[in-house]
Amino acid sequence: MEAVTRNFFLCLSKNNWLNQVARKRGSGIVTGKIIAGIDFPNSVQIIKELNRKGLSTTVDHLGEFVHSKETAIDRTKEAIETIETIAREKLDSHISVKMTSLGLDIDRDLVIRNMTSILDTAEKHGVMVTIDMEDEPRCEQTLELFKQLRESYSCVSTVLQAYLYRTEQDLKKLSVLKPFLRLVKGAYKEPATVAYPDKKDVDDNYKKLIRQSLEYGLYTAVATHDDEMIGYTKELAEKLKIPNDQFEFQMLYGMRSKTQMELVEQGYKMRVYVPYGRDWYGYFMRRLAERPANISFAFKGLVKK
């Protein structure tokens, strides 16, 4: 049943007609519920409120698979402006970017130029930029770009997905760079040739990756809503004597807000992934596909006052 639910929401995420309808008519419904605003200036007050509660954030301008150079450059300028706003407003926030939004499917040199512009600004202001991971066909390119950029910048991080067979080896190779890593289960529909098809195998691999990342001495972001994974991370950190400043938990804006505050009160670093922009529909459907419990969390977030 879980596989059917996952495939259903992944299928919906790729429906162009529904994406267009959601973009034109649905932003007002979800603003302040699962996205912070239609643009970054309209999201600042929500981020400030999260910061006042002791929650850090990472912000993401929704949208991917850009196919024009001009749009990729516009996305780059928007990311730079977001970093400058974070610095000016003294927000406790990182920024997340997708390589496809910056021209990955157009030209590798274009992505490098765009990321260099973003990271020059980020380095100046001390704002971490996380390169989000996308679908498996783009995984190798994304990691190669990350490794190249990491040679020149300390303020760049990336994401590894537990459902891919390759990830354990990717983690081992990246560990020499001592990066900030976000670990996730994975949200794209992938064939069994490259990804674990069974939830139990994904969960087991996720636990393995959390342990290995911490044992490598990497700053590790455990991005999950899963109580089992949260409990595992806490117990593991205590067992291995890992200090709280070597890892953090990450969750999505609008989901499990009570649990987020409980983690803060327990002394853990808690970072909220805060998306903004009109292209929220595909993002939202993939979050629902990740885990059935997210459907309940999302519904509660949408109906709360």
PDB file of C-alpha atoms in Angstrom:
ATOM      1  CA  MET A   1       0.000   0.000   0.000  1.00  0.00           C
ATOM      2  CA  GLU A   2       2.849   2.362   0.829  1.00  0.00           C
ATOM      3  CA  ALA A   3       4.365   1.810  -2.617  1.00  0.00           C
ATOM      4  CA  VAL A   4       1.017   2.570  -4.249  1.00  0.00           C
ATOM      5  CA  THR A   5       0.655   5.781  -2.239  1.00  0.00           C
ATOM      6  CA  ARG A   6       4.197   6.834  -3.090  1.00  0.00           C
ATOM      7  CA  ASN A   7       3.720   6.218  -6.804  1.00  0.00           C
ATOM      8  CA  PHE A   8       0.393   8.049  -6.761  1.00  0.00           C
ATOM      9  CA  PHE A   9       1.862  11.264  -5.336  1.00  0.00           C
ATOM     10  CA  LEU A  10       4.972  11.055  -7.512  1.00  0.00           C
ATOM     11  CA  CYS A  11       2.717  10.758 -10.541  1.00  0.00           C
ATOM     12  CA  LEU A  12       0.741  13.801  -9.415  1.00  0.00           C
ATOM     13  CA  SER A  13       3.965  15.766  -8.908  1.00  0.00           C
ATOM     14  CA  LYS A  14       4.733  15.466 -12.637  1.00  0.00           C
ATOM     15  CA  ASN A  15       1.303  16.538 -13.886  1.00  0.00           C
ATOM     16  CA  ASN A  16       1.947  19.772 -15.795  1.00  0.00           C
ATOM     17  CA  TRP A  17      -1.695  20.852 -15.792  1.00  0.00           C
ATOM     18  CA  LEU A  18      -1.996  20.516 -12.018  1.00  0.00           C
ATOM     19  CA  ASN A  19       1.316  22.328 -11.607  1.00  0.00           C
ATOM     20  CA  GLN A  20       0.032  25.247 -13.659  1.00  0.00           C
ATOM     21  CA  VAL A  21      -3.279  25.407 -11.790  1.00  0.00           C
ATOM     22  CA  ALA A  22      -1.492  25.295  -8.426  1.00  0.00           C
ATOM     23  CA  ARG A  23       0.921  28.011  -9.498  1.00  0.00           C
ATOM     24  CA  LYS A  24      -1.843  30.368 -10.592  1.00  0.00           C
ATOM     25  CA  ARG A  25      -4.475  29.718  -7.945  1.00  0.00           C
ATOM     26  CA  GLY A  26      -3.076  27.798  -5.000  1.00  0.00           C
ATOM     27  CA  SER A  27      -0.242  29.909  -3.588  1.00  0.00           C
ATOM     28  CA  GLY A  28      -2.546  31.856  -1.294  1.00  0.00           C
ATOM     29  CA  ILE A  29      -3.867  28.654   0.273  1.00  0.00           C
ATOM     30  CA  VAL A  30      -0.473  27.256   1.180  1.00  0.00           C
ATOM     31  CA  THR A  31       1.372  30.484   2.068  1.00  0.00           C
ATOM     32  CA  GLY A  32       2.159  30.486   5.770  1.00  0.00           C
ATOM     33  CA  LYS A  33       1.239  26.796   5.917  1.00  0.00           C
ATOM     34  CA  ILE A  34       3.761  24.834   3.824  1.00  0.00           C
ATOM     35  CA  ILE A  35       5.544  27.700   2.046  1.00  0.00           C
ATOM     36  CA  ALA A  36       6.640  30.958   3.628  1.00  0.00           C
ATOM     37  CA  GLY A  37       5.612  33.240   0.785  1.00  0.00           C
ATOM     38  CA  ILE A  38       5.525  33.762  -2.958  1.00  0.00           C
ATOM     39  CA  ASP A  39       8.968  35.409  -2.820  1.00  0.00           C
ATOM     40  CA  PHE A  40      11.740  35.847  -0.287  1.00  0.00           C
ATOM     41  CA  PRO A  41      10.915  39.384   0.944  1.00  0.00           C
ATOM     42  CA  ASN A  42       7.433  38.107   1.822  1.00  0.00           C
ATOM     43  CA  SER A  43       9.003  35.205   3.727  1.00  0.00           C
ATOM     44  CA  VAL A  44      11.325  37.171   6.010  1.00  0.00           C
ATOM     45  CA  GLN A  45       8.845  37.705   8.847  1.00  0.00           C
ATOM     46  CA  ILE A  46       8.048  34.000   9.057  1.00  0.00           C
ATOM     47  CA  ILE A  47      11.763  33.198   9.214  1.00  0.00           C
ATOM     48  CA  LYS A  48      12.279  35.781  11.941  1.00  0.00           C
ATOM     49  CA  GLU A  49       9.475  34.213  13.946  1.00  0.00           C
ATOM     50  CA  LEU A  50      11.038  30.762  13.581  1.00  0.00           C
ATOM     51  CA  ASN A  51      14.387  32.197  14.690  1.00  0.00           C
ATOM     52  CA  ARG A  52      12.760  33.780  17.751  1.00  0.00           C
ATOM     53  CA  LYS A  53      11.556  30.315  18.736  1.00  0.00           C
ATOM     54  CA  GLY A  54      15.109  28.971  18.577  1.00  0.00           C
ATOM     55  CA  LEU A  55      14.717  27.346  15.156  1.00  0.00           C
ATOM     56  CA  SER A  56      17.333  27.790  12.454  1.00  0.00           C
ATOM     57  CA  THR A  57      16.234  27.655   8.821  1.00  0.00           C
ATOM     58  CA  THR A  58      17.367  26.883   5.317  1.00  0.00           C
ATOM     59  CA  VAL A  59      15.411  28.573   2.542  1.00  0.00           C
ATOM     60  CA  ASP A  60      14.686  27.245  -0.921  1.00  0.00           C
ATOM     61  CA  HIS A  61      13.274  29.085  -3.918  1.00  0.00           C
ATOM     62  CA  LEU A  62      11.064  26.399  -5.427  1.00  0.00           C
ATOM     63  CA  GLY A  63      11.510  25.474  -9.061  1.00  0.00           C
ATOM     64  CA  GLU A  64      13.775  23.175 -11.063  1.00  0.00           C
ATOM     65  CA  PHE A  65      14.570  21.834 -14.538  1.00  0.00           C
ATOM     66  CA  VAL A  66      15.318  25.237 -16.049  1.00  0.00           C
ATOM     67  CA  HIS A  67      15.918  25.058 -19.795  1.00  0.00           C
ATOM     68  CA  SER A  68      16.975  28.618 -20.683  1.00  0.00           C
ATOM     69  CA  LYS A  69      20.217  30.400 -19.868  1.00  0.00           C
ATOM     70  CA  GLU A  70      18.330  33.599 -19.055  1.00  0.00           C
ATOM     71  CA  THR A  71      16.135  31.876 -16.451  1.00  0.00           C
ATOM     72  CA  ALA A  72      19.176  30.226 -14.861  1.00  0.00           C
ATOM     73  CA  ILE A  73      20.880  33.625 -14.580  1.00  0.00           C
ATOM     74  CA  ASP A  74      17.717  35.116 -13.070  1.00  0.00           C
ATOM     75  CA  ARG A  75      17.658  32.299 -10.486  1.00  0.00           C
ATOM     76  CA  THR A  76      21.298  33.043  -9.686  1.00  0.00           C
ATOM     77  CA  LYS A  77      20.567  36.737  -9.118  1.00  0.00           C
ATOM     78  CA  GLU A  78      17.629  35.812  -6.900  1.00  0.00           C
ATOM     79  CA  ALA A  79      19.838  33.501  -4.800  1.00  0.00           C
ATOM     80  CA  ILE A  80      22.419  36.268  -4.380  1.00  0.00           C
ATOM     81  CA  GLU A  81      19.726  38.730  -3.311  1.00  0.00           C
ATOM     82  CA  THR A  82      18.410  36.160  -0.818  1.00  0.00           C
ATOM     83  CA  ILE A  83      21.857  35.729   0.743  1.00  0.00           C
ATOM     84  CA  GLU A  84      22.269  39.503   0.993  1.00  0.00           C
ATOM     85  CA  THR A  85      18.845  39.781   2.649  1.00  0.00           C
ATOM     86  CA  ILE A  86      19.742  37.026   5.126  1.00  0.00           C
ATOM     87  CA  ALA A  87      22.865  38.988   6.060  1.00  0.00           C
ATOM     88  CA  ARG A  88      21.125  42.364   6.185  1.00  0.00           C
ATOM     89  CA  GLU A  89      18.217  41.091   8.291  1.00  0.00           C
ATOM     90  CA  LYS A  90      20.581  39.022  10.488  1.00  0.00           C
ATOM     91  CA  LEU A  91      18.577  35.847   9.886  1.00  0.00           C
ATOM     92  CA  ASP A  92      19.760  32.494  11.231  1.00  0.00           C
ATOM     93  CA  SER A  93      19.426  30.829   7.872  1.00  0.00           C
ATOM     94  CA  HIS A  94      21.179  28.858   5.181  1.00  0.00           C
ATOM     95  CA  ILE A  95      20.082  28.742   1.559  1.00  0.00           C
ATOM     96  CA  SER A  96      19.429  25.629  -0.559  1.00  0.00           C
ATOM     97  CA  VAL A  97      19.781  25.598  -4.352  1.00  0.00           C
ATOM     98  CA  LYS A  98      19.133  23.069  -7.120  1.00  0.00           C
ATOM     99  CA  MET A  99      21.648  22.661  -9.920  1.00  0.00           C
ATOM    100  CA  THR A 100      18.865  22.222 -12.471  1.00  0.00           C
ATOM    101  CA  SER A 101      17.590  25.687 -11.509  1.00  0.00           C
ATOM    102  CA  LEU A 102      21.022  27.117 -12.266  1.00  0.00           C
ATOM    103  CA  GLY A 103      21.454  25.466 -15.658  1.00  0.00           C
ATOM    104  CA  LEU A 104      22.654  21.901 -15.070  1.00  0.00           C
ATOM    105  CA  ASP A 105      20.682  20.631 -18.066  1.00  0.00           C
ATOM    106  CA  ILE A 106      21.999  23.458 -20.272  1.00  0.00           C
ATOM    107  CA  ASP A 107      25.739  23.788 -19.785  1.00  0.00           C
ATOM    108  CA  ARG A 108      28.166  22.742 -17.040  1.00  0.00           C
ATOM    109  CA  ASP A 109      30.238  25.915 -17.373  1.00  0.00           C
ATOM    110  CA  LEU A 110      27.070  27.969 -16.886  1.00  0.00           C
ATOM    111  CA  VAL A 111      26.355  26.174 -13.596  1.00  0.00           C
ATOM    112  CA  ILE A 112      29.921  26.726 -12.410  1.00  0.00           C
ATOM    113  CA  ARG A 113      29.740  30.440 -13.224  1.00  0.00           C
ATOM    114  CA  ASN A 114      26.391  30.794 -11.499  1.00  0.00           C
ATOM    115  CA  MET A 115      27.461  28.859  -8.412  1.00  0.00           C
ATOM    116  CA  THR A 116      30.722  30.803  -8.216  1.00  0.00           C
ATOM    117  CA  SER A 117      28.755  34.069  -8.149  1.00  0.00           C
ATOM    118  CA  ILE A 118      26.463  32.713  -5.435  1.00  0.00           C
ATOM    119  CA  LEU A 119      29.311  31.315  -3.333  1.00  0.00           C
ATOM    120  CA  ASP A 120      31.386  34.485  -3.596  1.00  0.00           C
ATOM    121  CA  THR A 121      28.478  36.321  -1.969  1.00  0.00           C
ATOM    122  CA  ALA A 122      27.843  33.525   0.540  1.00  0.00           C
ATOM    123  CA  GLU A 123      31.497  33.408   1.604  1.00  0.00           C
ATOM    124  CA  LYS A 124      31.487  37.170   2.102  1.00  0.00           C
ATOM    125  CA  HIS A 125      28.494  36.979   4.442  1.00  0.00           C
ATOM    126  CA  GLY A 126      29.149  33.596   6.074  1.00  0.00           C
ATOM    127  CA  VAL A 127      25.952  31.998   4.758  1.00  0.00           C
ATOM    128  CA  MET A 128      25.978  28.254   4.029  1.00  0.00           C
ATOM    129  CA  VAL A 129      24.728  27.203   0.583  1.00  0.00           C
ATOM    130  CA  THR A 130      23.466  23.629   0.298  1.00  0.00           C
ATOM    131  CA  ILE A 131      23.376  21.994  -3.116  1.00  0.00           C
ATOM    132  CA  ASP A 132      20.157  19.975  -3.069  1.00  0.00           C
ATOM    133  CA  MET A 133      20.240  16.482  -4.519  1.00  0.00           C
ATOM    134  CA  GLU A 134      17.817  15.694  -7.321  1.00  0.00           C
ATOM    135  CA  ASP A 135      17.056  12.522  -9.261  1.00  0.00           C
ATOM    136  CA  GLU A 136      19.631   9.750  -9.728  1.00  0.00           C
ATOM    137  CA  PRO A 137      20.609  10.574 -13.338  1.00  0.00           C
ATOM    138  CA  ARG A 138      21.864  13.948 -12.080  1.00  0.00           C
ATOM    139  CA  CYS A 139      23.520  12.604  -8.925  1.00  0.00           C
ATOM    140  CA  GLU A 140      27.025  12.077 -10.329  1.00  0.00           C
ATOM    141  CA  GLN A 141      27.109  15.502 -11.993  1.00  0.00           C
ATOM    142  CA  THR A 142      25.900  17.163  -8.811  1.00  0.00           C
ATOM    143  CA  LEU A 143      28.523  15.502  -6.621  1.00  0.00           C
ATOM    144  CA  GLU A 144      31.313  16.295  -9.083  1.00  0.00           C
ATOM    145  CA  LEU A 145      30.245  19.941  -9.085  1.00  0.00           C
ATOM    146  CA  PHE A 146      30.162  19.938  -5.298  1.00  0.00           C
ATOM    147  CA  LYS A 147      33.662  18.476  -5.027  1.00  0.00           C
ATOM    148  CA  GLN A 148      35.026  21.043  -7.467  1.00  0.00           C
ATOM    149  CA  LEU A 149      33.406  23.947  -5.625  1.00  0.00           C
ATOM    150  CA  ARG A 150      34.409  22.607  -2.197  1.00  0.00           C
ATOM    151  CA  GLU A 151      38.061  23.005  -3.176  1.00  0.00           C
ATOM    152  CA  SER A 152      37.599  26.800  -3.208  1.00  0.00           C
ATOM    153  CA  TYR A 153      34.725  27.437  -0.802  1.00  0.00           C
ATOM    154  CA  SER A 154      33.993  26.427   2.781  1.00  0.00           C
ATOM    155  CA  CYS A 155      30.383  27.645   2.699  1.00  0.00           C
ATOM    156  CA  VAL A 156      29.052  24.948   0.372  1.00  0.00           C
ATOM    157  CA  SER A 157      27.369  21.705   1.440  1.00  0.00           C
ATOM    158  CA  THR A 158      25.321  18.999  -0.237  1.00  0.00           C
ATOM    159  CA  VAL A 159      22.806  16.195   0.267  1.00  0.00           C
ATOM    160  CA  LEU A 160      23.019  12.395   0.132  1.00  0.00           C
ATOM    161  CA  GLN A 161      20.008  10.102  -0.354  1.00  0.00           C
ATOM    162  CA  ALA A 162      19.708   6.836   1.576  1.00  0.00           C
ATOM    163  CA  TYR A 163      17.580   5.059  -1.019  1.00  0.00           C
ATOM    164  CA  LEU A 164      20.407   4.945  -3.587  1.00  0.00           C
ATOM    165  CA  TYR A 165      22.765   1.959  -3.578  1.00  0.00           C
ATOM    166  CA  ARG A 166      25.716   4.206  -4.389  1.00  0.00           C
ATOM    167  CA  THR A 167      25.388   6.505  -1.396  1.00  0.00           C
ATOM    168  CA  GLU A 168      27.567   4.603   1.074  1.00  0.00           C
ATOM    169  CA  GLN A 169      30.499   4.870  -1.325  1.00  0.00           C
ATOM    170  CA  ASP A 170      29.674   8.512  -2.084  1.00  0.00           C
ATOM    171  CA  LEU A 171      29.786   9.278   1.626  1.00  0.00           C
ATOM    172  CA  LYS A 172      33.150   7.580   1.997  1.00  0.00           C
ATOM    173  CA  LYS A 173      34.617   9.535  -0.928  1.00  0.00           C
ATOM    174  CA  LEU A 174      33.244  12.866   0.294  1.00  0.00           C
ATOM    175  CA  SER A 175      34.389  12.355   3.882  1.00  0.00           C
ATOM    176  CA  VAL A 176      37.946  13.468   3.047  1.00  0.00           C
ATOM    177  CA  LEU A 177      36.553  16.936   2.283  1.00  0.00           C
ATOM    178  CA  LYS A 178      35.010  17.155   5.790  1.00  0.00           C
ATOM    179  CA  PRO A 179      31.776  18.610   4.397  1.00  0.00           C
ATOM    180  CA  PHE A 180      28.529  19.631   6.022  1.00  0.00           C
ATOM    181  CA  LEU A 181      26.138  16.921   4.794  1.00  0.00           C
ATOM    182  CA  ARG A 182      22.372  16.654   4.857  1.00  0.00           C
ATOM    183  CA  LEU A 183      21.186  13.038   4.918  1.00  0.00           C
ATOM    184  CA  VAL A 184      17.719  12.251   3.568  1.00  0.00           C
ATOM    185  CA  LYS A 185      15.852   9.115   2.590  1.00  0.00           C
ATOM    186  CA  GLY A 186      15.060  10.335  -0.942  1.00  0.00           C
ATOM    187  CA  ALA A 187      11.944  11.587  -2.698  1.00  0.00           C
ATOM    188  CA  TYR A 188      12.201  10.745  -6.401  1.00  0.00           C
ATOM    189  CA  LYS A 189      10.836   7.690  -8.192  1.00  0.00           C
ATOM    190  CA  GLU A 190      13.869   5.565  -9.060  1.00  0.00           C
ATOM    191  CA  PRO A 191      14.155   2.073 -10.613  1.00  0.00           C
ATOM    192  CA  ALA A 192      15.255  -0.897  -8.522  1.00  0.00           C
ATOM    193  CA  THR A 193      18.464  -0.982 -10.556  1.00  0.00           C
ATOM    194  CA  VAL A 194      19.745   2.106  -8.686  1.00  0.00           C
ATOM    195  CA  ALA A 195      17.627   2.389  -5.527  1.00  0.00           C
ATOM    196  CA  TYR A 196      16.329   0.175  -2.735  1.00  0.00           C
ATOM    197  CA  PRO A 197      12.672  -0.611  -3.514  1.00  0.00           C
ATOM    198  CA  ASP A 198      11.778  -1.661   0.048  1.00  0.00           C
ATOM    199  CA  LYS A 199      11.272   0.787   2.903  1.00  0.00           C
ATOM    200  CA  LYS A 200      13.083  -1.427   5.425  1.00  0.00           C
ATOM    201  CA  ASP A 201      16.225  -1.457   3.289  1.00  0.00           C
ATOM    202  CA  VAL A 202      16.083   2.324   2.920  1.00  0.00           C
ATOM    203  CA  ASP A 203      15.670   2.746   6.680  1.00  0.00           C
ATOM    204  CA  ASP A 204      18.555   0.371   7.412  1.00  0.00           C
ATOM    205  CA  ASN A 205      20.800   2.197   4.979  1.00  0.00           C
ATOM    206  CA  TYR A 206      19.770   5.559   6.444  1.00  0.00           C
ATOM    207  CA  LYS A 207      20.827   4.426   9.905  1.00  0.00           C
ATOM    208  CA  LYS A 208      24.118   3.143   8.496  1.00  0.00           C
ATOM    209  CA  LEU A 209      24.794   6.480   6.792  1.00  0.00           C
ATOM    210  CA  ILE A 210      24.005   8.482   9.934  1.00  0.00           C
ATOM    211  CA  ARG A 211      26.453   6.379  11.918  1.00  0.00           C
ATOM    212  CA  GLN A 212      29.194   6.521   9.294  1.00  0.00           C
ATOM    213  CA  SER A 213      28.855  10.270   8.817  1.00  0.00           C
ATOM    214  CA  LEU A 214      29.149  10.889  12.547  1.00  0.00           C
ATOM    215  CA  GLU A 215      32.050   8.452  12.878  1.00  0.00           C
ATOM    216  CA  TYR A 216      33.848  10.230  10.029  1.00  0.00           C
ATOM    217  CA  GLY A 217      33.576  13.380  12.159  1.00  0.00           C
ATOM    218  CA  LEU A 218      31.353  15.200   9.666  1.00  0.00           C
ATOM    219  CA  TYR A 219      28.794  17.803  10.638  1.00  0.00           C
ATOM    220  CA  THR A 220      25.637  15.846   9.895  1.00  0.00           C
ATOM    221  CA  ALA A 221      22.115  17.107   9.276  1.00  0.00           C
ATOM    222  CA  VAL A 222      19.602  14.306   9.842  1.00  0.00           C
ATOM    223  CA  ALA A 223      16.644  15.433   7.755  1.00  0.00           C
ATOM    224  CA  THR A 224      13.665  13.308   8.778  1.00  0.00           C
ATOM    225  CA  HIS A 225      10.190  13.340  10.306  1.00  0.00           C
ATOM    226  CA  ASP A 226      10.585   9.715  11.348  1.00  0.00           C
ATOM    227  CA  ASP A 227      10.533   9.243  15.128  1.00  0.00           C
ATOM    228  CA  GLU A 228      12.518   6.025  14.795  1.00  0.00           C
ATOM    229  CA  MET A 229      15.358   7.846  13.024  1.00  0.00           C
ATOM    230  CA  ILE A 230      15.279  10.731  15.476  1.00  0.00           C
ATOM    231  CA  GLY A 231      15.470   8.319  18.407  1.00  0.00           C
ATOM    232  CA  TYR A 232      18.233   6.325  16.721  1.00  0.00           C
ATOM    233  CA  THR A 233      20.316   9.469  16.182  1.00  0.00           C
ATOM    234  CA  LYS A 234      19.925  10.572  19.795  1.00  0.00           C
ATOM    235  CA  GLU A 235      20.902   7.147  21.145  1.00  0.00           C
ATOM    236  CA  LEU A 236      23.804   6.828  18.732  1.00  0.00           C
ATOM    237  CA  ALA A 237      25.185  10.263  19.621  1.00  0.00           C
ATOM    238  CA  GLU A 238      25.044   9.369  23.306  1.00  0.00           C
ATOM    239  CA  LYS A 239      26.676   5.982  22.718  1.00  0.00           C
ATOM    240  CA  LEU A 240      29.481   7.388  20.560  1.00  0.00           C
ATOM    241  CA  LYS A 241      29.839  10.498  22.735  1.00  0.00           C
ATOM    242  CA  ILE A 242      29.077  12.741  19.761  1.00  0.00           C
ATOM    243  CA  PRO A 243      28.580  16.343  20.939  1.00  0.00           C
ATOM    244  CA  ASN A 244      25.331  18.093  20.016  1.00  0.00           C
ATOM    245  CA  ASP A 245      27.264  20.655  17.982  1.00  0.00           C
ATOM    246  CA  GLN A 246      28.319  17.967  15.467  1.00  0.00           C
ATOM    247  CA  PHE A 247      24.819  17.273  14.186  1.00  0.00           C
ATOM    248  CA  GLU A 248      21.377  18.760  13.768  1.00  0.00           C
ATOM    249  CA  PHE A 249      17.877  17.674  12.882  1.00  0.00           C
ATOM    250  CA  GLN A 250      16.022  19.102   9.904  1.00  0.00           C
ATOM    251  CA  MET A 251      12.305  19.079   9.148  1.00  0.00           C
ATOM    252  CA  LEU A 252       9.973  20.775   6.724  1.00  0.00           C
ATOM    253  CA  TYR A 253       8.171  24.011   7.435  1.00  0.00           C
ATOM    254  CA  GLY A 254       4.544  23.320   8.344  1.00  0.00           C
ATOM    255  CA  MET A 255       5.116  19.717   9.414  1.00  0.00           C
ATOM    256  CA  ARG A 256       5.717  18.397  12.954  1.00  0.00           C
ATOM    257  CA  SER A 257       6.058  21.865  14.466  1.00  0.00           C
ATOM    258  CA  LYS A 258       5.501  20.534  17.981  1.00  0.00           C
ATOM    259  CA  THR A 259       8.268  17.957  17.580  1.00  0.00           C
ATOM    260  CA  GLN A 260      10.577  20.648  16.235  1.00  0.00           C
ATOM    261  CA  MET A 261      10.106  22.713  19.393  1.00  0.00           C
ATOM    262  CA  GLU A 262      10.544  19.670  21.617  1.00  0.00           C
ATOM    263  CA  LEU A 263      13.937  19.008  20.033  1.00  0.00           C
ATOM    264  CA  VAL A 264      14.972  22.624  20.618  1.00  0.00           C
ATOM    265  CA  GLU A 265      13.894  22.361  24.257  1.00  0.00           C
ATOM    266  CA  GLN A 266      15.938  19.163  24.601  1.00  0.00           C
ATOM    267  CA  GLY A 267      19.046  21.060  23.510  1.00  0.00           C
ATOM    268  CA  TYR A 268      19.315  19.855  19.919  1.00  0.00           C
ATOM    269  CA  LYS A 269      19.935  22.036  16.884  1.00  0.00           C
ATOM    270  CA  MET A 270      16.767  22.089  14.804  1.00  0.00           C
ATOM    271  CA  ARG A 271      16.711  23.547  11.295  1.00  0.00           C
ATOM    272  CA  VAL A 272      13.484  24.094   9.367  1.00  0.00           C
ATOM    273  CA  TYR A 273      13.495  23.720   5.587  1.00  0.00           C
ATOM    274  CA  VAL A 274      11.485  26.745   4.443  1.00  0.00           C
ATOM    275  CA  PRO A 275      10.440  26.826   0.779  1.00  0.00           C
ATOM    276  CA  TYR A 276       9.048  29.874  -0.969  1.00  0.00           C
ATOM    277  CA  GLY A 277       7.812  30.706  -4.464  1.00  0.00           C
ATOM    278  CA  ARG A 278       4.896  29.874  -6.714  1.00  0.00           C
ATOM    279  CA  ASP A 279       6.194  26.491  -7.908  1.00  0.00           C
ATOM    280  CA  TRP A 280       5.216  24.693  -4.720  1.00  0.00           C
ATOM    281  CA  TYR A 281       3.085  21.892  -6.121  1.00  0.00           C
ATOM    282  CA  GLY A 282       5.765  19.403  -7.253  1.00  0.00           C
ATOM    283  CA  TYR A 283       7.703  19.921  -4.039  1.00  0.00           C
ATOM    284  CA  PHE A 284       4.590  19.283  -1.946  1.00  0.00           C
ATOM    285  CA  MET A 285       3.602  16.105  -3.811  1.00  0.00           C
ATOM    286  CA  ARG A 286       7.106  14.647  -3.407  1.00  0.00           C
ATOM    287  CA  ARG A 287       7.004  15.330   0.325  1.00  0.00           C
ATOM    288  CA  LEU A 288       3.727  13.433   0.552  1.00  0.00           C
ATOM    289  CA  ALA A 289       5.251  10.588  -1.445  1.00  0.00           C
ATOM    290  CA  GLU A 290       8.244  10.293   0.879  1.00  0.00           C
ATOM    291  CA  ARG A 291       6.291   8.962   3.819  1.00  0.00           C
ATOM    292  CA  PRO A 292       2.561   8.283   4.375  1.00  0.00           C
ATOM    293  CA  ALA A 293       2.659  10.040   7.762  1.00  0.00           C
ATOM    294  CA  ASN A 294       3.544  13.273   5.935  1.00  0.00           C
ATOM    295  CA  ILE A 295       0.002  13.318   4.549  1.00  0.00           C
ATOM    296  CA  SER A 296      -1.353  13.675   8.064  1.00  0.00           C
ATOM    297  CA  PHE A 297       1.280  16.267   9.036  1.00  0.00           C
ATOM    298  CA  ALA A 298       0.588  18.285   5.910  1.00  0.00           C
ATOM    299  CA  PHE A 299      -3.190  18.237   6.415  1.00  0.00           C
ATOM    300  CA  LYS A 300      -2.796  19.454   9.985  1.00  0.00           C
ATOM    301  CA  GLY A 301      -0.508  22.227   8.751  1.00  0.00           C
ATOM    302  CA  LEU A 302      -2.962  23.342   6.083  1.00  0.00           C
ATOM    303  CA  VAL A 303      -5.947  23.555   8.418  1.00  0.00           C
ATOM    304  CA  LYS A 304      -4.205  25.152  11.405  1.00  0.00           C
ATOM    305  CA  LYS A 305      -4.951  28.780  12.096  1.00  0.00           C
TER     306      LYS A 305
END
